[in-house]
Coordinates of N, CA, C and O in Angstrom, one line a residue:
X922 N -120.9 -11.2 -16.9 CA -120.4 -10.9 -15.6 C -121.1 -11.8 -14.6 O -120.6 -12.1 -13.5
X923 N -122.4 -12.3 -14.9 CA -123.2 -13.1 -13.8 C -123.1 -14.2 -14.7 O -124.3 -14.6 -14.8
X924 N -122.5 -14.8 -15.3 CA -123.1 -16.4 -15.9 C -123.6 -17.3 -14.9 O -124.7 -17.8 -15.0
X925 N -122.9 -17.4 -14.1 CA -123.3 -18.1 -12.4 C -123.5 -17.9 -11.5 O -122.6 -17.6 -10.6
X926 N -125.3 -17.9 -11.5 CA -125.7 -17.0 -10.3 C -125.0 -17.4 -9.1 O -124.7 -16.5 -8.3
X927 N -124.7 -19.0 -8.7 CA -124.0 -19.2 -7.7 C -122.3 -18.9 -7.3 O -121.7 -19.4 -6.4
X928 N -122.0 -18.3 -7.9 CA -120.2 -18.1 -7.9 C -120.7 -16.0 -8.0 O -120.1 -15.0 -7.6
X929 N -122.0 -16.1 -8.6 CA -121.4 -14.1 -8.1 C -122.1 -14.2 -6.8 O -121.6 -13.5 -5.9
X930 N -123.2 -15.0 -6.5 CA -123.5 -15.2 -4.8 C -122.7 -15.2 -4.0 O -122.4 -14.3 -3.2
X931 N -121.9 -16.5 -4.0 CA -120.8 -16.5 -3.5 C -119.3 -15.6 -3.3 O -118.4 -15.8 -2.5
X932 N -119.2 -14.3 -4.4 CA -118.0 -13.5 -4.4 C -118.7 -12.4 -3.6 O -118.1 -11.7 -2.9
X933 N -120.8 -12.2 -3.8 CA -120.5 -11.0 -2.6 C -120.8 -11.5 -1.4 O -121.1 -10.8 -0.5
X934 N -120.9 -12.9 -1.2 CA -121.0 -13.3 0.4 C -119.8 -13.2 1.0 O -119.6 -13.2 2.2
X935 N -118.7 -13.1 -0.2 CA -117.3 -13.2 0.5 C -116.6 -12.1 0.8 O -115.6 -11.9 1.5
X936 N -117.5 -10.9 -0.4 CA -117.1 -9.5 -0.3 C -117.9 -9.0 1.1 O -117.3 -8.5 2.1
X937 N -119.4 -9.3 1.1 CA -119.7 -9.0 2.9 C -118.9 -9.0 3.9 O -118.6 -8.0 4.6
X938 N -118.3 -10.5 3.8 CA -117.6 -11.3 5.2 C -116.3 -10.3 5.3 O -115.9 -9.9 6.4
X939 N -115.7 -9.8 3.9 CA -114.3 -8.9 4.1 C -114.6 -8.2 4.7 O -114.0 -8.2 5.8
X940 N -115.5 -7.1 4.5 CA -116.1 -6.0 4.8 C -116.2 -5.8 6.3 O -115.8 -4.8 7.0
X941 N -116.9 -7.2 6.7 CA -117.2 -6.9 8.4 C -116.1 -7.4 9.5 O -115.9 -7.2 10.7
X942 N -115.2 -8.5 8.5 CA -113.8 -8.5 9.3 C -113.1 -7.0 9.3 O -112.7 -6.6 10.4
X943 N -113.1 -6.3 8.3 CA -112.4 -4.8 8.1 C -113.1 -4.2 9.2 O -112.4 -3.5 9.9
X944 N -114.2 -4.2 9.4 CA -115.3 -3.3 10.2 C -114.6 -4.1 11.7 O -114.1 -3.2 12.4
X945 N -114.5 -4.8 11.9 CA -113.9 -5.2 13.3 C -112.6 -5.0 13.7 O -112.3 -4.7 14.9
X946 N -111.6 -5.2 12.6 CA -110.3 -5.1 12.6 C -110.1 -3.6 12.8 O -109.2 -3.1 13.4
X947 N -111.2 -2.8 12.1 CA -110.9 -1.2 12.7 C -111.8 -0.7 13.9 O -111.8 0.5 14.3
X948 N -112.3 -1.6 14.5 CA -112.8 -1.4 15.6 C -111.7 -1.9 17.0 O -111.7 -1.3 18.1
X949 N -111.1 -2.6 16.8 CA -110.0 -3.1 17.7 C -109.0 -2.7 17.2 O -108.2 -3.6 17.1
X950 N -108.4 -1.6 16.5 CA -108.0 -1.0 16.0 C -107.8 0.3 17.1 O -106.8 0.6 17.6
X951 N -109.4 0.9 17.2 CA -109.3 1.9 18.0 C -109.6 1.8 19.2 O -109.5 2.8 19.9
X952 N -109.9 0.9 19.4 CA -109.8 0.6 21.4 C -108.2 0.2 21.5 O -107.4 0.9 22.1
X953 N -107.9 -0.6 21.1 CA -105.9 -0.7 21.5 C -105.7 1.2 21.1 O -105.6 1.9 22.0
X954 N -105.6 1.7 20.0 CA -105.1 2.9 20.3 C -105.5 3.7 20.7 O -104.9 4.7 20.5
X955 N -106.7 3.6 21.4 CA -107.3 4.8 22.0 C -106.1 4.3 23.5 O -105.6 5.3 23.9
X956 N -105.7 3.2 24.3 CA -105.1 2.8 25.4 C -103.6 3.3 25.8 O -102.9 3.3 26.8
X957 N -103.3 4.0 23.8 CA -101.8 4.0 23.9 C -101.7 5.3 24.4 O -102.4 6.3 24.0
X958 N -100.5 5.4 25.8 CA -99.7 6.4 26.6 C -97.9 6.6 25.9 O -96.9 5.9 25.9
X959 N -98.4 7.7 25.5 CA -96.5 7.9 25.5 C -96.0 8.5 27.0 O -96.7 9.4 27.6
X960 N -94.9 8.0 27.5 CA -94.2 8.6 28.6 C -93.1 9.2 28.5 O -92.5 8.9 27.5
X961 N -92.3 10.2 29.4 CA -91.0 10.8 29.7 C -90.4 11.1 30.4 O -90.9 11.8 31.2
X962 N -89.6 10.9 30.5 CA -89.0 11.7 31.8 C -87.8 12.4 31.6 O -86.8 12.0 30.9
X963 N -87.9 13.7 32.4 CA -86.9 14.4 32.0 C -85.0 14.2 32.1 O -85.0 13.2 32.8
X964 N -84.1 14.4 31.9 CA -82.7 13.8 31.6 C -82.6 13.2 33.4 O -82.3 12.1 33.7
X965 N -82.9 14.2 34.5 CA -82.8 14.2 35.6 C -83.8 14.3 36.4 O -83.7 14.9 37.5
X966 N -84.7 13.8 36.0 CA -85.8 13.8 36.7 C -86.9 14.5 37.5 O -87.8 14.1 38.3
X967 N -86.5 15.8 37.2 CA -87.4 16.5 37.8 C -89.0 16.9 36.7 O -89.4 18.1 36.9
X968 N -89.6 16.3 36.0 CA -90.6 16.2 35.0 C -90.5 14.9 34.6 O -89.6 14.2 34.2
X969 N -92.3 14.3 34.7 CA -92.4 13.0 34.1 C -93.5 13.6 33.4 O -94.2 14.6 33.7
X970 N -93.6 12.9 32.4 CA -95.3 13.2 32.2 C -95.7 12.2 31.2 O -95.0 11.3 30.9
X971 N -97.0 12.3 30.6 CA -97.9 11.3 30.3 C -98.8 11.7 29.2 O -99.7 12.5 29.6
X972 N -98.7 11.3 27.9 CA -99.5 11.9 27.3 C -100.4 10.5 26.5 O -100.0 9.3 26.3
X973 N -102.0 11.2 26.0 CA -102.7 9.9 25.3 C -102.1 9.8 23.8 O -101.2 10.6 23.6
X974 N -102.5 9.2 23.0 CA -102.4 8.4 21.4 C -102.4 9.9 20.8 O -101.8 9.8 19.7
X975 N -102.6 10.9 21.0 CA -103.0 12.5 20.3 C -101.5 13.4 21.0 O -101.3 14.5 20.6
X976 N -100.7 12.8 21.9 CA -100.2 14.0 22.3 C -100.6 14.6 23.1 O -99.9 15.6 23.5
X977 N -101.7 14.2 23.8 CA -102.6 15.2 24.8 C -102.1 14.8 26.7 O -102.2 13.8 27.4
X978 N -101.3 16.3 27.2 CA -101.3 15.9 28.0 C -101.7 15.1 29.0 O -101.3 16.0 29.8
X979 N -102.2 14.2 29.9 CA -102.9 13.5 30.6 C -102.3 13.4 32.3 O -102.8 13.3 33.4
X980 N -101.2 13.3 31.8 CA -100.4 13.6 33.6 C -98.9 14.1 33.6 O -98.0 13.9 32.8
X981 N -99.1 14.9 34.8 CA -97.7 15.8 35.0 C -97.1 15.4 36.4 O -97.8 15.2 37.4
X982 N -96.0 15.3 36.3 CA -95.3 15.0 37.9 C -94.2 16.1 38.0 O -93.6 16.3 37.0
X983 N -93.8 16.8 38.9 CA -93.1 17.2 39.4 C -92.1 16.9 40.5 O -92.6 17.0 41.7
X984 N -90.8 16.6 40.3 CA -90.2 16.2 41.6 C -89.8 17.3 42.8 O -90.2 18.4 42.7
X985 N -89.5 17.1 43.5 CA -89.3 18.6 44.7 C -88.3 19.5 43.7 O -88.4 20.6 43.2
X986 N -87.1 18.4 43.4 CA -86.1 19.2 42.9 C -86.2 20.3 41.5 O -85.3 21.0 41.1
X987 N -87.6 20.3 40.9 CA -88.2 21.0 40.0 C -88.0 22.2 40.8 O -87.1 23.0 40.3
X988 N -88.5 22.7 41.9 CA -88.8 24.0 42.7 C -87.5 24.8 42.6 O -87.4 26.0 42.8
X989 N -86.5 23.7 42.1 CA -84.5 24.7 42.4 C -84.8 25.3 41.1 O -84.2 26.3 41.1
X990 N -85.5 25.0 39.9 CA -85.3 25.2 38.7 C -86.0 26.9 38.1 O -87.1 27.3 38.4
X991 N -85.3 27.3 37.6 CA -85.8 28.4 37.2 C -87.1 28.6 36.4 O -87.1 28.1 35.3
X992 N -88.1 29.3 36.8 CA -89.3 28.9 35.7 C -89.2 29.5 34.5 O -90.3 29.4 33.8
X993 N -88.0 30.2 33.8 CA -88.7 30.2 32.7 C -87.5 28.9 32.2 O -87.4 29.0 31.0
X994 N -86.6 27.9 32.8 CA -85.8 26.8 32.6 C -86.5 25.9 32.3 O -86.5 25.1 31.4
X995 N -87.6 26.0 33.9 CA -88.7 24.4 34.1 C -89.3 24.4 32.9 O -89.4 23.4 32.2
X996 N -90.0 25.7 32.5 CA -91.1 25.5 31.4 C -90.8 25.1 30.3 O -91.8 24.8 29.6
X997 N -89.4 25.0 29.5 CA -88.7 24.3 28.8 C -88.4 23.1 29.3 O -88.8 22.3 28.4
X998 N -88.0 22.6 30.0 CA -87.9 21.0 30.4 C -89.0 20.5 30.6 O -89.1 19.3 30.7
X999 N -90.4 21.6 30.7 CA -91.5 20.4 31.0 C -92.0 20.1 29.5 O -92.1 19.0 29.0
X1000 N -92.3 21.7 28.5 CA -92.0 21.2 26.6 C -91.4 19.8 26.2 O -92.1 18.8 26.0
X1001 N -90.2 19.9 26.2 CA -89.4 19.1 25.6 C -89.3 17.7 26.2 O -88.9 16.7 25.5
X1002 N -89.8 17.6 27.7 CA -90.6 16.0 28.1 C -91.7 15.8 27.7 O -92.0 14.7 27.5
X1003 N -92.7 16.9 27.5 CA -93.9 16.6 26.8 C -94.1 15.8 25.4 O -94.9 14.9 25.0
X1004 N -92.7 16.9 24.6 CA -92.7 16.2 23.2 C -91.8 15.4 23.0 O -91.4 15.4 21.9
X1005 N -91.3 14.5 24.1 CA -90.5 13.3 24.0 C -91.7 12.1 24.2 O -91.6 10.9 23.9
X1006 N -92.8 12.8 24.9 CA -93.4 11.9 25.2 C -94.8 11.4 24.3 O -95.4 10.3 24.2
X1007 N -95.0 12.7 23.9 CA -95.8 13.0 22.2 C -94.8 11.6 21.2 O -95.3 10.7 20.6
X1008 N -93.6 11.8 21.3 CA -93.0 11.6 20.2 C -92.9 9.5 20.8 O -92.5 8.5 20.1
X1009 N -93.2 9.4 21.7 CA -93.2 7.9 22.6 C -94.5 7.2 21.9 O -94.5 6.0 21.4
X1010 N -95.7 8.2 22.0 CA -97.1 7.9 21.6 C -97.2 7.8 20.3 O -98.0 7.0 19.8
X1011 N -96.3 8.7 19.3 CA -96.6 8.5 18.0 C -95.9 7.2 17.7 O -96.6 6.6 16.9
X1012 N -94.9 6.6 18.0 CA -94.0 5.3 17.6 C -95.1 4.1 18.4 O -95.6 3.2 17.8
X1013 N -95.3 4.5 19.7 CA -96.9 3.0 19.7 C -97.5 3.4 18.8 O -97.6 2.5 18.0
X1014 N -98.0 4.4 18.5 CA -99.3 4.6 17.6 C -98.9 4.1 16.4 O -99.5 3.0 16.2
X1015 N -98.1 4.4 15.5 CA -97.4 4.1 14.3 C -97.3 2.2 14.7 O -98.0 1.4 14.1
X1016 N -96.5 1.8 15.5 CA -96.7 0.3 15.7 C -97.4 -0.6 15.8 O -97.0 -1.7 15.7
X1017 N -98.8 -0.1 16.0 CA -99.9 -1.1 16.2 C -100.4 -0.7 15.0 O -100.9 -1.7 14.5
X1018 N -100.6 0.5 14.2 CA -101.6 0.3 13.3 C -100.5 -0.5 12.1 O -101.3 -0.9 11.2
X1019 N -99.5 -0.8 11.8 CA -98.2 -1.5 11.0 C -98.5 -3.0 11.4 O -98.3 -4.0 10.6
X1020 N -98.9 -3.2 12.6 CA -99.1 -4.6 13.3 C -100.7 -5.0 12.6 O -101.1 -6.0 12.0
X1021 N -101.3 -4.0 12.9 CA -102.9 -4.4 12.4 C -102.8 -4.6 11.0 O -103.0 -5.6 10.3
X1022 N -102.6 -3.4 10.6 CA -103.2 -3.6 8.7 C -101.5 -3.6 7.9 O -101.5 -2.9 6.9
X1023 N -100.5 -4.1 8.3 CA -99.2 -4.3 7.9 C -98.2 -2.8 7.4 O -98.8 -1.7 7.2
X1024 N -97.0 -3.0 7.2 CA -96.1 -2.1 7.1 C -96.5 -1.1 5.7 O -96.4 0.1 5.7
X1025 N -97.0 -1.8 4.7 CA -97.0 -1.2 3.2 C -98.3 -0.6 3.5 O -98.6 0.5 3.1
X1026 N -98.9 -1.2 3.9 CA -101.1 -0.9 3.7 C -101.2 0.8 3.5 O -100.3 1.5 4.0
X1027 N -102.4 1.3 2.8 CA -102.0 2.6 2.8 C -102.8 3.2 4.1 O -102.9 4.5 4.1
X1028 N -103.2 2.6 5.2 CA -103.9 2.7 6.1 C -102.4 3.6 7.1 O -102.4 4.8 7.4
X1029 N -101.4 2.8 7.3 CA -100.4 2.8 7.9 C -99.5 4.0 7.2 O -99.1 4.8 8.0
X1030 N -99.3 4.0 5.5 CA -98.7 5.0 5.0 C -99.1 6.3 6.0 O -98.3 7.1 6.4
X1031 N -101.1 6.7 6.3 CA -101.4 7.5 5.8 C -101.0 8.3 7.6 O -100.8 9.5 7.7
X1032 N -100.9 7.2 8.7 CA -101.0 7.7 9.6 C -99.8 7.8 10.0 O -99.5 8.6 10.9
X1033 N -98.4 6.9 9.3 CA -97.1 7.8 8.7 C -97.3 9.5 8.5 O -96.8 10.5 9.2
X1034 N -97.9 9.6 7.7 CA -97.9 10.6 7.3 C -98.1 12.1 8.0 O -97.6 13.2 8.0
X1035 N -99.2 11.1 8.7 CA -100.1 12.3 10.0 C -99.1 12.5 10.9 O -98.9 13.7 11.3
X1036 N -98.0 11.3 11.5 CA -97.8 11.3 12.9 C -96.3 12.3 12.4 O -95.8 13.0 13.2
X1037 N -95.9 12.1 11.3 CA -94.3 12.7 11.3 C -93.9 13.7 11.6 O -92.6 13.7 11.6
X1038 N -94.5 14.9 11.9 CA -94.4 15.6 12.7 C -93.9 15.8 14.2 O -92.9 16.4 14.7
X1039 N -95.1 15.0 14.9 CA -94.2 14.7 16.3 C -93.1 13.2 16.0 O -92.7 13.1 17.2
X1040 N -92.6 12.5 15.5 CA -91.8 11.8 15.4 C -90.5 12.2 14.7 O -89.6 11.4 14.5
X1041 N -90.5 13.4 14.3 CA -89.5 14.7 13.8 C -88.1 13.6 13.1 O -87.1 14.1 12.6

């Protein structure tokens, strides 16, 4: 396995170097996705909203014309902009990590996996 000490030197200087490219490539990894916003807006605009990389609400707008709307109507149109907007965040999310570590990688399968839920 070692016949040459200089060639297994050299396979883990190069196994290091992978290692800390991977260590960076998943560090900018999660600053771009920690940035990603899914958005929505409702068919007529009375609901926008704004959610982070998780789904997590982060901003709500209401237009005047929301006030005509019945609340238990609104509170379903603000849902279903939420999870349009959830479902906005999982397709950036899903696209950059496919961009980063490619379409097949099982990195991408895995967060396939995770996200398909909100991407229904």
């Amino acid at each position: 396995m070692f016949d040459d000490p200089d060639a297994a030197l050299a396979r883990v200087q190069a196994d290091i170097r992978a290692a800390q490219e991977r260590a960076e490539q998943a560090a900018d990894f999660q600053e771009v996705v920690g940035r990603v916003r899914g958005h929505a807006r409702s068919p007529r605009g009375e609901v926008t909203v704004e959610v982070d990389t998780t789904g997590q609400l982060v901003n709500l707008q209401l237009a005047d014309a929301a006030t005509d709307i019945v609340a238990r109507d609104l509170s379903g149109l603000i849902l279903d902009t939420v999870r349009a907007a959830a479902k906005d965040a999982a397709r950036q999310t899903l696209a950059v990590t496919a961009e980063t570590f490619g379409e097949q990688s099982p990195v991408t399968g895995a967060m396939r996996a995770e996200l398909a839920p909100r991407l229904g």
